[in-house]
């Protein structure tokens, strides 16, 4: 069913009328591509043009939502729910290494031999010979990984590349991407002339245009034929963008502007002026307000984490029952999130068998990690617990290699050395060190990082299901964003920890029922406040990650741990020796270096990881048990009885 029929009679969010015409134009181009004559084409080529237009349409929405930031989240979610856009492909574009991914089909392992990826995910500089101009059989993309296409986009089949923009210096690799049997490396085909009017020079190409594929144009660019280029162009003061139509359109009538889209999707601002001109005071005030809001989020993130550790430590000192404390924290988070779902302030999660199968293992690991963290906080100083928890990158690397097959680079391995050395020095020189506290903190690292690795593996597999092909039974995955996942595993962890609390702290629960417990109202209030602070900590972290780059978030997380350790030492007056401070500093410095080293990995999307060791072990074990035994006939003993014993050979026995 077409999305036009799907949205008929539905009330669209504000802003739909501004992009409706552009999406209808893309729909018309897709229909034209489906119905065009396919004579003389290979079977694999029939869908190439459809994939290219599909990429342009979703790139149009991606630019409005994430680059220009002029589209509301409500409108974007409405487009995704009605399958007007491919939300899975757009989500991939936000991940490092997938910025110009041509299609989800290019990275689905089931579509390729040996569980790999498409050839277009391998940079051109790493190919040899005919591989350089071999298109992806599913999409017709030649390369979408290394930005070798014109203006940094994918290189589509049958799109030319100029000599001066060849991926190698001095024109050593000059080629034209032409039809099969056409141009190849070293040859050149003249480009068909395109009737394009230059954009206003004062706005500049960097601020005004967006590049799709290998042709320069705007957000409604059509690459179906030369001379039919559509784009959004600036008019007047940059607040209105008209869509120009060429005279060779089907009706051949007007050459004037037919429709107007009133969104500042390009370089100009509604506050007046172009991208290269001074902005008004209103624009500066808006930017200042955004910066202040981001600073407030960082402040709330740090403050919530500091107060969580302080309230939690005070409660555990007065009431040393970590299981009950963990249950209270999980209950507070579950109540808050349930209230958000009930009031529709947050879209509720859709519980299906598929979602439950994802949430259950994550809930168990979340519960175990939270419980072991409280065990450590109740046994050793807060500063030592967080120093030990700085070993999280070490567990991340090991678990990712073992379960995901993601081999770490040399810089990443080098940065793990100061982390391990710093934790050892800090642990040996801390006067509050105990083995139960140390081992519980290490178990917390293992559980939390195992949860993260499992979550990544699960969500990556789920994101490969494009919303364009989802049926109604699979749309439950649309509600699984970061906040809903955290809420679901929090509620699941509360369910799992309830019988564990009865087993570990049964006498303490009996004392509470009899009114003889040491759990006073003051201690209970601190436990509830700790749960609220923990929930605010997670929500602030998610909100910051949506507004800054992953590198900035990693640096902020490292600084947060430093602030928490310093605040706990000052608040609880924890004595710290020189060696202890050196070890803590060394470990935190290693965490910062690890965050930077993770961003230095080149061509991440072109690296094909090997089979994870866990998969190899499981496969070999299953093969060993499932392999049928070979039939060996019993030897004929009648011949052996006829042998003489004077040959000096010992008799053979068969059991």
XYZ file of C-alpha atoms in Angstrom:
655
model
C 0.000 0.000 0.000
C 1.319 3.415 -0.972
C 2.042 5.886 1.791
C -0.392 8.283 0.127
C -3.254 5.917 0.896
C -1.805 5.231 4.340
C -1.951 8.864 5.442
C -5.277 9.645 3.805
C -7.612 11.092 6.402
C -4.879 11.366 9.038
C -3.965 14.646 10.645
C -0.364 15.475 9.789
C 1.929 17.320 12.216
C 2.895 20.922 11.696
C 5.414 21.317 8.898
C 4.093 18.527 6.673
C 2.670 21.040 4.210
C 6.179 22.441 3.687
C 7.707 19.173 2.477
C 4.619 17.509 1.017
C 5.236 18.686 -2.552
C 8.859 17.554 -2.507
C 7.923 14.075 -1.261
C 5.172 13.792 -3.873
C 7.776 14.662 -6.508
C 10.048 11.875 -5.254
C 7.070 9.511 -5.306
C 6.391 10.425 -8.931
C 10.031 9.796 -9.836
C 9.925 6.387 -8.136
C 6.771 5.452 -10.020
C 8.358 6.571 -13.281
C 11.447 4.472 -12.538
C 9.313 1.407 -11.833
C 7.257 1.762 -15.008
C 10.034 2.703 -17.441
C 11.159 0.409 -20.245
C 13.607 -2.224 -18.993
C 14.512 -3.606 -22.397
C 18.205 -4.294 -22.845
C 18.987 -4.163 -19.138
C 20.242 -6.936 -16.953
C 17.854 -8.172 -14.293
C 20.034 -6.750 -11.528
C 19.886 -3.262 -13.065
C 16.112 -2.910 -12.790
C 16.195 -1.638 -9.205
C 19.341 0.520 -9.380
C 17.534 3.711 -10.291
C 14.893 3.043 -7.637
C 17.576 2.726 -4.966
C 19.193 5.964 -6.109
C 15.940 7.954 -5.896
C 15.150 6.282 -2.581
C 18.537 7.484 -1.280
C 17.837 11.049 -2.454
C 14.421 11.143 -0.780
C 15.736 9.983 2.581
C 18.757 12.271 2.324
C 16.351 15.151 1.892
C 14.686 14.326 5.230
C 18.050 13.609 6.878
C 19.346 17.067 6.000
C 16.231 18.802 7.280
C 16.250 16.852 10.543
C 19.897 16.487 11.539
C 22.007 18.892 9.476
C 19.777 21.935 9.073
C 17.732 21.067 12.193
C 14.565 22.727 10.933
C 12.273 19.688 11.201
C 10.482 18.796 14.422
C 10.895 15.405 16.080
C 7.120 14.975 15.966
C 7.051 15.308 12.177
C 10.033 12.979 11.754
C 8.429 10.271 13.920
C 5.181 10.649 11.975
C 7.023 10.117 8.694
C 8.719 7.016 10.100
C 5.517 5.512 11.507
C 3.740 5.898 8.166
C 6.711 4.425 6.260
C 7.198 7.565 4.216
C 10.925 7.461 4.989
C 13.434 4.697 5.634
C 14.242 5.376 9.295
C 16.722 2.489 9.504
C 18.844 3.921 6.678
C 18.716 7.416 8.197
C 19.760 6.002 11.570
C 22.767 4.358 9.915
C 23.868 7.681 8.393
C 24.316 9.025 11.940
C 26.874 6.329 12.802
C 30.604 6.790 12.066
C 31.623 5.121 8.818
C 28.085 4.954 7.402
C 27.591 8.649 6.571
C 26.975 7.977 2.845
C 25.639 4.409 2.973
C 23.776 3.692 -0.257
C 21.336 1.124 1.122
C 20.775 -1.222 4.051
C 21.146 -4.078 1.564
C 24.848 -3.248 1.195
C 25.610 -4.248 4.797
C 23.186 -7.118 5.295
C 25.386 -10.179 5.635
C 22.655 -12.474 4.357
C 22.870 -10.820 0.923
C 26.561 -11.558 0.405
C 28.864 -14.531 0.298
C 30.860 -15.497 3.390
C 28.795 -13.177 5.596
C 30.562 -10.057 4.323
C 29.424 -6.743 2.891
C 29.020 -5.297 -0.598
C 32.011 -4.235 -2.676
C 30.861 -0.616 -2.494
C 31.795 -0.690 1.218
C 35.468 -1.133 0.260
C 37.365 2.121 -0.498
C 38.463 2.621 -4.088
C 42.096 2.947 -3.063
C 41.995 -0.601 -1.704
C 40.677 -2.110 -4.933
C 42.618 -3.312 -7.929
C 41.820 -3.619 -11.607
C 38.222 -4.150 -12.622
C 37.090 -4.028 -8.995
C 37.335 -0.236 -9.120
C 34.326 0.089 -11.420
C 32.270 -2.884 -10.247
C 28.847 -1.788 -8.952
C 26.898 -3.361 -6.130
C 24.577 -5.861 -7.775
C 21.684 -4.883 -5.498
C 21.881 -1.079 -5.618
C 24.188 -0.084 -8.479
C 26.492 1.792 -6.086
C 30.195 1.723 -6.934
C 31.515 3.296 -3.736
C 29.746 4.896 -0.783
C 32.349 4.363 1.925
C 35.340 6.613 1.308
C 33.761 9.767 -0.088
C 35.478 9.332 -3.456
C 32.353 10.394 -5.317
C 31.783 13.896 -6.549
C 31.163 16.207 -3.592
C 31.774 13.330 -1.166
C 28.633 11.310 -1.897
C 28.179 7.772 -3.220
C 29.335 6.973 -6.728
C 26.305 5.650 -8.576
C 26.470 3.673 -11.803
C 26.175 5.834 -14.930
C 27.326 9.077 -13.269
C 30.474 10.813 -14.565
C 33.497 11.964 -12.575
C 35.705 14.852 -13.653
C 39.446 14.386 -14.037
C 40.293 17.008 -11.432
C 38.106 15.200 -8.899
C 39.619 11.763 -9.396
C 40.360 9.965 -6.118
C 44.090 9.705 -6.853
C 46.577 12.474 -7.472
C 47.666 13.612 -10.936
C 44.722 11.896 -12.582
C 46.291 8.457 -12.204
C 42.851 6.958 -11.786
C 40.653 8.868 -14.252
C 37.447 7.114 -15.033
C 33.866 7.701 -15.956
C 31.227 5.601 -14.281
C 29.319 4.479 -17.369
C 27.023 1.636 -18.391
C 28.304 -1.897 -18.764
C 30.721 -2.160 -21.630
C 31.203 1.579 -21.630
C 33.905 3.692 -20.092
C 36.564 2.149 -17.915
C 39.677 3.237 -16.083
C 41.798 5.587 -18.130
C 39.004 6.488 -20.539
C 36.819 9.533 -20.609
C 33.286 10.089 -21.833
C 31.985 13.616 -22.442
C 29.332 14.643 -19.952
C 25.895 15.564 -21.168
C 25.255 19.224 -20.664
C 22.916 20.182 -17.857
C 20.917 23.368 -17.958
C 21.612 24.771 -14.518
C 21.492 28.320 -13.323
C 24.231 29.321 -10.915
C 23.207 29.924 -7.333
C 23.580 33.387 -5.775
C 27.268 33.907 -5.224
C 26.908 35.703 -1.918
C 25.522 32.549 -0.294
C 28.258 30.216 -1.478
C 27.961 26.539 -2.358
C 29.041 25.351 1.078
C 26.203 27.185 2.782
C 23.492 26.911 0.147
C 23.622 23.549 -1.546
C 23.613 19.980 -0.459
C 25.248 17.355 -2.637
C 23.471 14.163 -3.594
C 25.436 11.421 -5.289
C 27.775 12.841 -7.875
C 25.657 15.723 -9.208
C 25.467 19.184 -7.684
C 21.994 20.201 -6.641
C 19.580 20.907 -3.819
C 17.407 18.877 -1.547
C 14.916 17.905 -4.269
C 17.539 17.014 -6.829
C 16.459 14.560 -9.505
C 19.211 12.529 -11.145
C 16.934 10.620 -13.487
C 17.873 12.563 -16.614
C 20.061 15.508 -17.667
C 18.301 18.832 -18.022
C 15.647 17.998 -15.441
C 17.435 19.173 -12.370
C 15.259 20.282 -9.457
C 16.533 22.004 -6.380
C 15.617 24.442 -3.664
C 17.105 27.818 -4.360
C 17.294 31.030 -2.362
C 14.938 33.910 -3.033
C 14.816 37.368 -1.571
C 16.277 37.469 1.912
C 16.716 33.710 2.139
C 13.448 32.951 3.937
C 11.623 31.383 0.992
C 12.858 28.723 -1.367
C 11.053 28.161 -4.637
C 11.134 25.074 -6.791
C 12.025 25.816 -10.401
C 10.676 23.605 -13.169
C 12.399 23.188 -16.515
C 10.428 23.606 -19.747
C 10.891 19.960 -20.649
C 8.522 18.747 -17.930
C 5.775 16.454 -19.167
C 3.124 19.146 -19.590
C 5.670 21.606 -21.001
C 3.754 24.591 -19.707
C 5.108 26.857 -17.088
C 8.612 27.984 -16.428
C 7.631 29.938 -13.344
C 7.669 28.988 -9.710
C 4.703 26.732 -8.982
C 5.139 25.959 -5.287
C 7.017 27.510 -2.408
C 8.636 25.763 0.554
C 9.045 28.102 3.505
C 11.798 26.337 5.423
C 15.343 27.534 5.908
C 16.940 24.270 4.891
C 20.039 25.798 3.374
C 22.554 28.338 4.511
C 20.180 31.194 5.244
C 18.554 31.847 8.611
C 15.081 33.140 9.366
C 16.715 35.688 11.564
C 18.023 37.411 8.436
C 21.222 37.290 6.425
C 23.007 34.451 4.657
C 25.452 31.902 6.007
C 28.333 34.265 5.256
C 26.677 37.436 6.506
C 26.387 38.630 10.112
C 23.361 37.264 11.887
C 20.855 39.286 13.847
C 20.700 39.596 17.605
C 17.827 37.123 17.655
C 20.022 34.465 16.051
C 22.860 35.112 18.467
C 20.438 34.979 21.387
C 19.104 31.657 20.151
C 22.615 30.207 19.911
C 23.458 31.540 23.360
C 20.298 29.998 24.772
C 21.213 26.653 23.205
C 24.714 26.808 24.671
C 23.305 27.640 28.108
C 20.867 24.742 27.864
C 23.691 22.355 26.943
C 25.766 23.649 29.856
C 22.762 23.073 32.110
C 22.517 19.482 30.884
C 26.185 18.885 31.682
C 25.670 20.440 35.112
C 22.635 18.242 35.784
C 24.568 15.190 34.577
C 27.486 15.832 36.920
C 25.353 16.930 39.879
C 23.018 13.930 39.606
C 25.959 11.530 39.551
C 27.665 13.220 42.501
C 24.526 13.232 44.655
C 23.710 9.652 43.692
C 27.042 8.457 45.029
C 26.776 10.590 48.171
C 23.199 9.543 49.027
C 23.908 5.927 48.156
C 27.058 5.756 50.279
C 25.290 7.382 53.245
C 22.447 4.885 53.008
C 24.773 1.885 52.735
C 26.772 3.089 55.740
C 23.599 3.389 57.836
C 21.800 0.358 56.398
C 24.291 -2.159 54.908
C 21.907 -4.128 52.701
C 22.946 -3.564 49.053
C 20.190 -5.767 47.610
C 17.423 -3.717 49.257
C 19.127 -0.475 48.199
C 19.322 -1.714 44.600
C 15.649 -2.711 44.635
C 14.653 0.759 45.887
C 16.684 2.467 43.137
C 15.174 0.261 40.437
C 11.671 0.783 41.820
C 12.058 4.576 41.718
C 13.225 4.493 38.089
C 10.402 2.120 37.123
C 7.754 4.344 38.735
C 9.056 7.510 37.036
C 9.204 5.884 33.599
C 5.779 4.287 34.000
C 4.379 7.731 34.850
C 5.918 9.173 31.673
C 4.336 6.396 29.625
C 0.956 6.797 31.338
C 0.850 10.556 30.713
C 2.021 10.077 27.086
C 4.980 12.367 27.667
C 7.020 9.494 26.269
C 5.883 7.046 23.630
C 5.386 3.715 25.457
C 7.230 0.604 24.453
C 5.365 -2.113 22.543
C 5.848 -5.448 24.305
C 6.088 -8.394 21.927
C 7.965 -11.673 22.023
C 10.753 -10.104 20.013
C 11.120 -7.141 22.379
C 10.961 -9.382 25.452
C 13.688 -11.631 24.034
C 15.884 -8.534 23.700
C 15.041 -7.025 27.088
C 15.318 -10.141 29.296
C 19.093 -10.796 29.029
C 19.822 -7.079 29.247
C 17.692 -6.855 32.396
C 19.602 -9.670 34.077
C 22.961 -8.042 33.326
C 21.657 -4.618 34.380
C 20.431 -6.013 37.696
C 23.698 -7.855 38.345
C 25.799 -4.803 37.452
C 23.763 -2.468 39.647
C 23.836 -4.901 42.587
C 27.596 -5.464 42.398
C 28.164 -1.696 42.175
C 26.264 -1.187 45.422
C 28.175 -4.072 46.992
C 31.429 -2.323 46.111
C 30.227 1.088 47.319
C 29.261 -0.482 50.631
C 32.666 -2.139 51.065
C 35.245 0.427 49.886
C 35.502 4.174 49.365
C 33.545 5.807 46.548
C 36.761 7.064 44.959
C 38.242 3.558 44.824
C 35.061 2.078 43.345
C 35.057 4.614 40.514
C 38.774 4.145 39.949
C 38.235 0.409 39.542
C 35.247 1.079 37.287
C 37.550 3.033 34.982
C 38.589 -0.427 33.738
C 35.387 -0.480 31.676
C 37.275 0.093 28.373
C 39.382 -3.013 29.072
C 36.274 -5.169 29.445
C 34.670 -3.505 26.424
C 37.620 -4.396 24.196
C 37.834 -7.970 25.449
C 34.099 -8.690 25.245
C 33.745 -7.009 21.838
C 36.563 -9.161 20.494
C 35.237 -12.365 22.066
C 31.551 -11.980 21.176
C 31.492 -9.564 18.203
C 34.832 -10.356 16.561
C 35.829 -6.670 16.608
C 39.627 -6.678 16.812
C 41.086 -3.622 18.611
C 43.662 -1.420 16.918
C 47.180 -0.892 18.261
C 46.457 2.619 19.671
C 43.484 1.215 21.580
C 45.602 -1.573 23.060
C 48.307 0.912 24.042
C 45.810 3.092 25.933
C 44.674 0.103 28.005
C 48.114 -0.169 29.630
C 47.923 3.026 31.757
C 44.355 2.157 32.750
C 45.330 -1.247 34.133
C 48.508 0.092 35.746
C 46.671 3.013 37.338
C 43.955 0.782 38.817
C 46.581 -1.561 40.287
C 48.510 1.310 41.883
C 45.370 2.983 43.230
C 44.017 -0.275 44.651
C 47.222 -1.299 46.418
C 47.691 2.125 48.023
C 44.078 2.743 49.139
C 43.528 2.199 52.867
C 39.884 1.163 52.350
C 40.810 -1.645 49.942
C 39.069 -4.980 50.508
C 38.902 -7.945 48.208
C 35.069 -8.175 48.275
C 34.827 -4.505 47.287
C 37.443 -4.901 44.533
C 35.937 -8.087 43.086
C 32.386 -6.707 43.167
C 33.534 -3.588 41.269
C 35.237 -5.823 38.690
C 32.056 -7.902 38.413
C 30.130 -4.666 37.880
C 32.436 -3.791 34.976
C 31.908 -7.228 33.467
C 28.113 -7.066 33.788
C 27.656 -3.511 32.531
C 30.017 -3.883 29.584
C 28.525 -7.253 28.739
C 25.143 -5.536 28.735
C 26.458 -2.823 26.397
C 28.047 -5.323 24.003
C 24.915 -7.479 23.942
C 22.751 -4.406 23.431
C 24.941 -3.268 20.538
C 24.851 -6.682 18.899
C 21.075 -6.920 19.279
C 20.275 -3.398 18.102
C 22.633 -3.596 15.107
C 20.839 -6.714 13.905
C 17.469 -5.052 14.526
C 18.422 -1.874 12.670
C 19.066 -3.874 9.508
C 15.301 -4.389 9.163
C 14.289 -1.396 7.092
C 11.019 0.243 8.031
C 10.191 0.301 4.332
C 9.732 -3.492 4.444
C 8.394 -3.944 8.000
C 5.002 -5.472 8.532
C 2.737 -4.631 11.451
C 4.233 -7.395 13.613
C 7.719 -5.888 13.327
C 6.913 -2.237 13.987
C 7.445 -2.780 17.727
C 11.145 -2.106 17.137
C 10.339 1.529 16.326
C 9.611 2.188 20.028
C 12.999 0.841 21.142
C 14.981 4.031 21.522
C 17.677 4.498 24.167
C 15.322 5.846 26.834
C 12.749 3.098 26.374
C 15.435 0.423 26.423
C 16.769 1.798 29.712
C 13.238 1.930 31.142
C 12.432 -1.607 30.008
C 15.602 -3.146 31.438
C 15.086 -1.186 34.678
C 11.602 -2.656 35.103
C 12.902 -6.093 34.137
C 15.788 -5.793 36.609
C 13.289 -4.925 39.362
C 11.363 -8.118 38.591
C 14.512 -10.241 38.701
C 15.932 -8.717 41.883
C 12.734 -9.176 43.920
C 13.278 -12.907 44.669
C 16.994 -12.228 45.142
C 16.218 -9.643 47.831
C 14.028 -12.159 49.623
C 16.875 -14.688 49.548
C 19.763 -12.390 50.501
C 18.020 -9.977 52.866
C 15.103 -12.051 54.109
C 15.803 -11.354 57.814
C 16.074 -7.626 57.108
C 12.690 -7.681 55.352
C 11.230 -9.511 58.344
C 12.588 -6.829 60.654
C 10.967 -4.157 58.478
C 7.637 -5.970 58.705
C 7.928 -6.214 62.507
C 8.943 -2.574 62.882
C 12.332 -3.367 64.404
C 14.455 -2.466 61.380
C 17.163 0.173 61.299
C 15.723 1.459 58.012
C 14.576 4.827 59.289
C 12.628 7.371 57.292
C 15.790 9.454 56.842
C 17.649 6.502 55.338
C 14.677 5.648 53.127
C 14.483 9.233 51.838
C 18.178 9.111 50.913
C 17.618 5.831 49.069
C 14.725 7.334 47.102
C 16.738 10.469 46.302
C 19.599 8.272 45.107
C 17.179 6.488 42.762
C 15.893 9.805 41.394
C 19.453 11.058 40.858
C 20.363 7.870 39.046
C 17.395 8.264 36.689
C 18.228 11.937 36.019
C 21.848 10.928 35.389
C 20.866 8.521 32.612
C 18.326 10.860 30.991
C 20.819 13.746 30.995
C 23.437 11.498 29.406
C 21.040 10.539 26.589
C 20.006 14.178 26.063
C 23.638 15.310 25.811
C 24.516 12.521 23.388
C 21.746 13.735 21.047
C 23.235 17.249 20.970
C 26.995 16.658 20.809
C 29.375 14.331 19.003
C 30.373 10.972 20.534
C 33.893 12.324 21.139
C 32.542 15.243 23.181
C 30.321 12.875 25.136
C 33.259 10.550 25.875
C 35.380 13.449 27.091
C 32.487 14.675 29.227
C 32.057 11.207 30.712
C 35.761 11.070 31.590
C 35.587 14.503 33.229
C 32.465 13.383 35.107
C 34.362 10.503 36.715
C 37.119 12.904 37.775
C 34.549 15.257 39.307
C 32.796 12.411 41.149
C 36.057 11.080 42.606
C 37.160 14.551 43.702
C 33.746 15.340 45.218
C 33.631 12.058 47.145
C 37.129 12.602 48.559
C 36.198 16.099 49.716
C 32.749 15.180 51.092
C 33.713 11.995 52.948
C 37.214 13.319 53.791
C 38.809 10.180 52.377
C 42.591 10.145 52.989
C 44.573 9.739 49.763
C 48.316 9.159 49.480
C 50.512 10.471 46.694
C 50.728 7.062 45.022
C 46.958 6.700 45.238
C 46.450 10.031 43.486
C 49.041 9.090 40.841
C 47.321 5.756 40.180
C 43.888 7.368 39.905
C 45.214 10.070 37.569
C 46.989 7.484 35.424
C 43.835 5.376 35.091
C 41.611 8.340 34.204
C 44.202 9.633 31.736
C 44.179 6.231 30.067
C 40.383 6.389 29.793
C 40.653 9.777 28.085
C 43.308 8.461 25.671
C 41.126 5.432 24.949
C 38.206 7.708 24.023
C 40.434 9.562 21.570
C 41.993 6.390 20.127
C 38.575 4.926 19.355
C 37.929 7.884 16.999
C 41.209 7.542 15.117
C 40.320 4.305 13.398
C 40.362 4.889 9.617
C 37.831 3.418 7.200
C 35.830 1.690 9.925
C 33.071 0.812 7.529
C 35.436 -1.007 5.185
C 36.889 -3.296 7.857
C 35.400 -6.766 7.708
C 35.692 -8.335 11.136
C 36.533 -11.984 11.532
C 34.264 -14.570 13.077
C 34.096 -13.971 16.844
C 35.962 -16.538 19.001
C 32.728 -17.332 20.822
C 31.044 -18.260 17.537
C 34.015 -20.394 16.517
C 33.987 -22.252 19.841
C 30.240 -22.792 19.767
C 30.355 -23.928 16.133
C 33.162 -26.425 16.753
C 31.427 -27.844 19.834
C 28.104 -28.226 18.044
C 29.821 -29.806 15.056
C 31.596 -32.246 17.364
C 28.377 -33.397 19.005
C 26.248 -33.380 15.865
C 28.772 -35.184 13.617
C 27.725 -38.847 13.114
C 30.227 -41.507 14.114
C 31.911 -43.378 11.320
C 31.107 -47.075 11.154
C 34.191 -49.265 11.621
C 33.671 -52.983 10.987
C 34.901 -55.386 13.645
C 38.121 -57.216 12.753
C 38.058 -60.879 11.781
C 39.490 -62.690 14.817
C 39.512 -66.037 13.068
C 42.604 -64.993 11.119
C 44.489 -63.951 14.263
C 43.996 -67.310 15.935
C 45.827 -68.973 13.093
C 48.974 -66.860 13.686
C 51.873 -68.495 15.481
C 53.148 -67.134 18.761
C 56.804 -67.706 17.835
C 56.804 -64.512 15.769
C 57.590 -62.513 18.938
C 54.469 -60.330 18.680
C 52.112 -59.663 21.561
C 48.524 -60.815 21.023
C 45.963 -58.169 20.095
C 42.835 -57.773 22.188
C 39.599 -56.181 20.980
C 37.051 -55.073 23.548
